[in-house]
Amino acid sequence: MTEIYYSEIDGMSCASCVGRVESALAKLPGVDSARANLAAKSVDVRFNAPTTADAITKALSNAGYPVRPKTLHFDVDGMSCASCARRLETALNAATGVASARVNFPDNSVAIDIAPGASIADLSAAAQKAGYPITPRAEDITSPHEHGEAETLWRDTLIAVALVLPVFLIEMGGHLIPALHHFVGQTIGHQTSRVFQFLLIGVALVGPGRQFYSKGVPALLRGTPEMNSLVAMGTFAAFAYSSVATFAPGLFPMGTNNVYFEAAGVIVVLILLGRTLEARAKGRASDAIRALAGLAPKTARVITDAGELDRPIASLKVGDLIRVRPGERIPTDGEVTEGASLVDESMITGEPVPVAKAPGDRVTGATVNGAGALTIRASHVGSDTVLSQIIRMVRDAQGAKLPVEHLVDRITAVFVPVVILAAVVTTTIWLFAAPHLAIVAGVSVLIIACPCAMGLAVPTSIMVGTGRAAELGVLFRQGDALQRLRDVNIVAFDKTGTLTAGRPEVTHIELAPGADRDSVLSAAAAVEAQSEHPIAQAIVAAALVVPNATDFETVTGRGVRGTVNGRLVLVGSRRLIEENGIDPSPLDAAAHDRATLGETAFFVAIDARLAAVIAVADPIKSDAKRAVSNLQDAGIEVAMITGDNTTTAQAIADRLGITRITAEAMPETKVETVRTLALEGRVAFIGDGINDAPALAAADVGIAIGTGTDVAMETADVVLMSGNPQGVATAINLSRASMRNIKQNLGWAFGYNVLLIPVAAGLLYPVFGLLLSPMLGAAAMALSSVAVVTNALRLRRASGELS
């Protein structure tokens, strides 16, 4: 049976590439046809045995045109520590067709890059075999695990408390209050008390504590022990030892037949409580995603032949006509076909001023309509909307692995087996030194070890940091940019559209004696309205009234002329005015002054009389000066690389306080300049245009302005959703804050284990007589994970100010 292989591929740039791709595939036995599409950068193959999808993928890679993997997101069930995450990742990476798998432990999710031919059924089977079932995650919603997991854990904790509390009061109370110990002996008897404890703790282990055994024991039998395995071994050892001491005390030497039922029970309670707190805190780490998803309305009022009907957002199709009433959120991306209104787009741009919308204008889903009613035609729906793409970018960044995590992964891979070995060695040593302390020391080592804190240290900070960045309008498209941006010490800006608005505006009008501003501007606009040049359109936009012009004529290299209300109007260079017998000298000084500011000055003459000089420029953005100063105050060098002329570039740089500029730069010049700057330090390049894409790719970190082109945003590592250059400082500050937070978490996680495992093993007992109780070990272990997550949550309060 003929099979179909279709995929997007990288590397094709010309017709020769197409030929090489098709030639490489045609050599495979069983390939009936192979067609490469340069425009779509894709390949379509029809094949039979013995060729397989894997063989086609490998052939493309060998030819230099690797397949572009498709990323799928899944929710994961059963993970409880970093060891679980690593095992699932290893299992999935070994599955057929998987390019890479990245497990996000705090989010209970996995992102899998798959090549054509990969089967979701095979992925599910691989995950199931590893002990961690996966289910496809919807693109537009957050994980359902967070709320339900915390509720289930809380219920189990309460049940465990009810079962363990009587045992704890009898046993520990008897140690603290001798009278209580004697009272128990005189009433029900100590043996009956032990049987009572056996029953209650047995139910606690089989009931709320069963999750430790159902997950930990299979992992132990597979030779891949994890956190649940440690808890299962520790609680079972304490329970089994106590049970033998209760029902067959003669098997133990005199003085060693103690019971530790309360230790096994309290361990279960404390770890369940810790996981409940951890689950709730982890849920808060996803608040940013949840808030973004919550922006989208649930229904849309669709105009149909049967009238207006409310339909679920998920059922919308491209082309649907949708009615948006005043004050409603716009359901999906589209184009206005009827009505006019002001739309609050601050969720996308960060700009608080509403934007006027009229027929023909584009609107973005989840933005808020103002006082007018609109009818829009849906242009993008579902996962193709801007909001869904933002959510996807944030989620991908949250699931990314930073370079610092590779060290953590290597340590957690061997951590649990090392802890088990340490527990065995500890128990053996104490059996010879002090048999009555052996079980306490061994169980304490198993229980106090906490790979969870190690596994949570980095990804939780990434989740919270990138989520906070999204709230402030900064999207990390590449998660590892969060680490690379911290070390940036040179920031290079493109000028147009980045530091400036990217659209010319009239900045100044210098009038000749006796001229009227509005009249001059209307006359000039009437003539310039016939031109499509952006500068001409700036003059038109500045006029209050634009009358009709006749006899329009372009004077090549000099300007334009036309008749407005019976008067001859000239707009152009000084030379144009002179050639028509008019003396421009009265306004020469004004024109020169505007030119020194980097503005373009036009002379205007009406009926053979000099009327005005109109200056047009691409205005500097209101926050550009503040953004540059903020970066410089933080010790970051600021440069400007622009294709504009040297005079204009220097004028803009002087006003912004930038001393290092490269002007008249072609795209290749921008790349060369970025590479030159890279010899002096880590470089971030900020741009918005297609011509900036090569420099964005060449920089250590590429930052695109969200109001720029799609090409720039696709190339960049970070996207600033608004056009505000201050977002660069925000991104760097959040990067630095996140990396500081990660260092704190790693310091705590590793320091905790390095210091307390030896204490649990009894290292301090010979000198200080201090031996850690398993119950205290359980409390410390539970709190260590909570401490890491709680510290990461501090990033939710991070500001955008660079310090």
PDB file of C-alpha atoms in Angstrom, residues 84-202:
ATOM      1  CA  CYS A  84      10.433  10.808  36.996  1.00  0.00           C
ATOM      2  CA  ALA A  85      10.793  13.663  34.514  1.00  0.00           C
ATOM      3  CA  ARG A  86      14.197  12.442  33.353  1.00  0.00           C
ATOM      4  CA  ARG A  87      12.991   8.854  32.917  1.00  0.00           C
ATOM      5  CA  LEU A  88       9.994   9.928  30.842  1.00  0.00           C
ATOM      6  CA  GLU A  89      12.201  12.188  28.737  1.00  0.00           C
ATOM      7  CA  THR A  90      14.650   9.350  28.109  1.00  0.00           C
ATOM      8  CA  ALA A  91      11.832   6.943  27.150  1.00  0.00           C
ATOM      9  CA  LEU A  92      10.234   9.389  24.714  1.00  0.00           C
ATOM     10  CA  ASN A  93      13.526  10.419  23.109  1.00  0.00           C
ATOM     11  CA  ALA A  94      14.113   6.760  22.335  1.00  0.00           C
ATOM     12  CA  ALA A  95      10.741   6.420  20.565  1.00  0.00           C
ATOM     13  CA  THR A  96      10.616   6.243  16.765  1.00  0.00           C
ATOM     14  CA  GLY A  97      10.224   9.572  15.022  1.00  0.00           C
ATOM     15  CA  VAL A  98      10.968  11.725  18.074  1.00  0.00           C
ATOM     16  CA  ALA A  99      13.423  14.551  17.418  1.00  0.00           C
ATOM     17  CA  SER A 100      13.394  15.689  21.039  1.00  0.00           C
ATOM     18  CA  ALA A 101      11.196  15.516  24.123  1.00  0.00           C
ATOM     19  CA  ARG A 102      11.229  18.170  26.857  1.00  0.00           C
ATOM     20  CA  VAL A 103       9.442  17.365  30.100  1.00  0.00           C
ATOM     21  CA  ASN A 104       8.203  20.266  32.224  1.00  0.00           C
ATOM     22  CA  PHE A 105       7.975  18.793  35.724  1.00  0.00           C
ATOM     23  CA  PRO A 106       6.266  21.756  37.465  1.00  0.00           C
ATOM     24  CA  ASP A 107       3.632  21.952  34.721  1.00  0.00           C
ATOM     25  CA  ASN A 108       3.121  18.149  34.465  1.00  0.00           C
ATOM     26  CA  SER A 109       3.537  18.390  30.713  1.00  0.00           C
ATOM     27  CA  VAL A 110       5.838  17.340  27.892  1.00  0.00           C
ATOM     28  CA  ALA A 111       6.578  18.962  24.523  1.00  0.00           C
ATOM     29  CA  ILE A 112       7.601  16.444  21.852  1.00  0.00           C
ATOM     30  CA  ASP A 113       9.147  17.400  18.507  1.00  0.00           C
ATOM     31  CA  ILE A 114       8.142  14.668  16.074  1.00  0.00           C
ATOM     32  CA  ALA A 115       9.125  13.910  12.497  1.00  0.00           C
ATOM     33  CA  PRO A 116       6.693  12.507   9.915  1.00  0.00           C
ATOM     34  CA  GLY A 117       5.963   8.863  10.545  1.00  0.00           C
ATOM     35  CA  ALA A 118       5.877   9.236  14.303  1.00  0.00           C
ATOM     36  CA  SER A 119       2.783   7.729  15.860  1.00  0.00           C
ATOM     37  CA  ILE A 120       0.971   9.251  18.819  1.00  0.00           C
ATOM     38  CA  ALA A 121       0.021   5.714  19.797  1.00  0.00           C
ATOM     39  CA  ASP A 122       3.712   4.764  19.913  1.00  0.00           C
ATOM     40  CA  LEU A 123       4.475   7.847  22.009  1.00  0.00           C
ATOM     41  CA  SER A 124       1.690   6.985  24.423  1.00  0.00           C
ATOM     42  CA  ALA A 125       2.904   3.400  24.642  1.00  0.00           C
ATOM     43  CA  ALA A 126       6.474   4.506  25.386  1.00  0.00           C
ATOM     44  CA  ALA A 127       5.270   6.857  28.118  1.00  0.00           C
ATOM     45  CA  GLN A 128       2.963   4.190  29.572  1.00  0.00           C
ATOM     46  CA  LYS A 129       5.805   1.688  29.666  1.00  0.00           C
ATOM     47  CA  ALA A 130       7.935   4.206  31.549  1.00  0.00           C
ATOM     48  CA  GLY A 131       5.095   4.542  34.065  1.00  0.00           C
ATOM     49  CA  TYR A 132       3.910   8.047  33.178  1.00  0.00           C
ATOM     50  CA  PRO A 133       0.800   8.078  30.933  1.00  0.00           C
ATOM     51  CA  ILE A 134       0.398  11.071  28.595  1.00  0.00           C
ATOM     52  CA  THR A 135      -2.706  12.629  27.047  1.00  0.00           C
ATOM     53  CA  PRO A 136      -2.841  15.294  24.295  1.00  0.00           C
ATOM     54  CA  ARG A 137      -3.090  18.817  25.657  1.00  0.00           C
ATOM     55  CA  ALA A 138      -5.470  21.282  24.035  1.00  0.00           C
ATOM     56  CA  GLU A 139      -3.716  24.287  22.487  1.00  0.00           C
ATOM     57  CA  ASP A 140      -5.876  26.956  24.070  1.00  0.00           C
ATOM     58  CA  ILE A 141      -6.333  25.826  27.651  1.00  0.00           C
ATOM     59  CA  THR A 142      -4.109  25.306  30.655  1.00  0.00           C
ATOM     60  CA  SER A 143      -3.415  21.978  32.219  1.00  0.00           C
ATOM     61  CA  PRO A 144      -6.410  20.476  34.091  1.00  0.00           C
ATOM     62  CA  HIS A 145      -4.022  18.782  36.487  1.00  0.00           C
ATOM     63  CA  GLU A 146      -3.224  21.753  38.641  1.00  0.00           C
ATOM     64  CA  HIS A 147      -6.540  22.268  40.438  1.00  0.00           C
ATOM     65  CA  GLY A 148      -7.629  18.621  40.551  1.00  0.00           C
ATOM     66  CA  GLU A 149      -4.251  17.368  41.747  1.00  0.00           C
ATOM     67  CA  ALA A 150      -4.203  19.752  44.706  1.00  0.00           C
ATOM     68  CA  GLU A 151      -7.777  18.818  45.687  1.00  0.00           C
ATOM     69  CA  THR A 152      -7.030  15.081  45.579  1.00  0.00           C
ATOM     70  CA  LEU A 153      -3.855  15.489  47.607  1.00  0.00           C
ATOM     71  CA  TRP A 154      -5.657  17.619  50.198  1.00  0.00           C
ATOM     72  CA  ARG A 155      -8.379  14.992  50.603  1.00  0.00           C
ATOM     73  CA  ASP A 156      -5.788  12.233  51.035  1.00  0.00           C
ATOM     74  CA  THR A 157      -3.914  14.392  53.556  1.00  0.00           C
ATOM     75  CA  LEU A 158      -7.034  14.885  55.712  1.00  0.00           C
ATOM     76  CA  ILE A 159      -7.780  11.145  55.684  1.00  0.00           C
ATOM     77  CA  ALA A 160      -4.191  10.392  56.638  1.00  0.00           C
ATOM     78  CA  VAL A 161      -4.330  12.916  59.496  1.00  0.00           C
ATOM     79  CA  ALA A 162      -7.490  11.281  60.863  1.00  0.00           C
ATOM     80  CA  LEU A 163      -5.814   7.858  60.850  1.00  0.00           C
ATOM     81  CA  VAL A 164      -2.375   8.903  62.114  1.00  0.00           C
ATOM     82  CA  LEU A 165      -3.293  11.480  64.766  1.00  0.00           C
ATOM     83  CA  PRO A 166      -4.488   8.944  67.418  1.00  0.00           C
ATOM     84  CA  VAL A 167      -1.267   6.941  66.976  1.00  0.00           C
ATOM     85  CA  PHE A 168       0.872  10.054  67.198  1.00  0.00           C
ATOM     86  CA  LEU A 169      -0.883  11.220  70.377  1.00  0.00           C
ATOM     87  CA  ILE A 170      -0.591   7.829  72.078  1.00  0.00           C
ATOM     88  CA  GLU A 171       3.010   7.087  71.118  1.00  0.00           C
ATOM     89  CA  MET A 172       4.643  10.521  71.170  1.00  0.00           C
ATOM     90  CA  GLY A 173       2.416  11.706  73.992  1.00  0.00           C
ATOM     91  CA  GLY A 174       3.549   8.745  76.027  1.00  0.00           C
ATOM     92  CA  HIS A 175       7.191   9.758  75.525  1.00  0.00           C
ATOM     93  CA  LEU A 176       6.538  13.352  76.568  1.00  0.00           C
ATOM     94  CA  ILE A 177       4.060  12.624  79.377  1.00  0.00           C
ATOM     95  CA  PRO A 178       4.992   9.510  81.435  1.00  0.00           C
ATOM     96  CA  ALA A 179       1.569   9.509  83.076  1.00  0.00           C
ATOM     97  CA  LEU A 180      -0.078   8.988  79.683  1.00  0.00           C
ATOM     98  CA  HIS A 181       2.250   6.069  78.968  1.00  0.00           C
ATOM     99  CA  HIS A 182       1.260   4.456  82.273  1.00  0.00           C
ATOM    100  CA  PHE A 183      -2.422   5.171  81.635  1.00  0.00           C
ATOM    101  CA  VAL A 184      -2.317   3.316  78.311  1.00  0.00           C
ATOM    102  CA  GLY A 185      -0.550   0.369  79.935  1.00  0.00           C
ATOM    103  CA  GLN A 186      -3.078   0.182  82.771  1.00  0.00           C
ATOM    104  CA  THR A 187      -6.167   0.454  80.553  1.00  0.00           C
ATOM    105  CA  ILE A 188      -5.850  -1.194  77.125  1.00  0.00           C
ATOM    106  CA  GLY A 189      -2.292  -2.476  77.595  1.00  0.00           C
ATOM    107  CA  HIS A 190       0.809  -1.719  75.555  1.00  0.00           C
ATOM    108  CA  GLN A 191       0.406  -4.768  73.329  1.00  0.00           C
ATOM    109  CA  THR A 192      -3.169  -3.814  72.467  1.00  0.00           C
ATOM    110  CA  SER A 193      -1.947  -0.293  71.802  1.00  0.00           C
ATOM    111  CA  ARG A 194       0.617  -1.656  69.365  1.00  0.00           C
ATOM    112  CA  VAL A 195      -2.027  -3.722  67.550  1.00  0.00           C
ATOM    113  CA  PHE A 196      -4.255  -0.630  67.404  1.00  0.00           C
ATOM    114  CA  GLN A 197      -1.384   1.368  65.889  1.00  0.00           C
ATOM    115  CA  PHE A 198      -0.673  -1.468  63.430  1.00  0.00           C
ATOM    116  CA  LEU A 199      -4.262  -1.343  62.141  1.00  0.00           C
ATOM    117  CA  LEU A 200      -4.538   2.433  61.828  1.00  0.00           C
ATOM    118  CA  ILE A 201      -1.160   2.920  60.165  1.00  0.00           C
ATOM    119  CA  GLY A 202      -1.768  -0.081  57.917  1.00  0.00           C
TER     120      GLY A 202
END
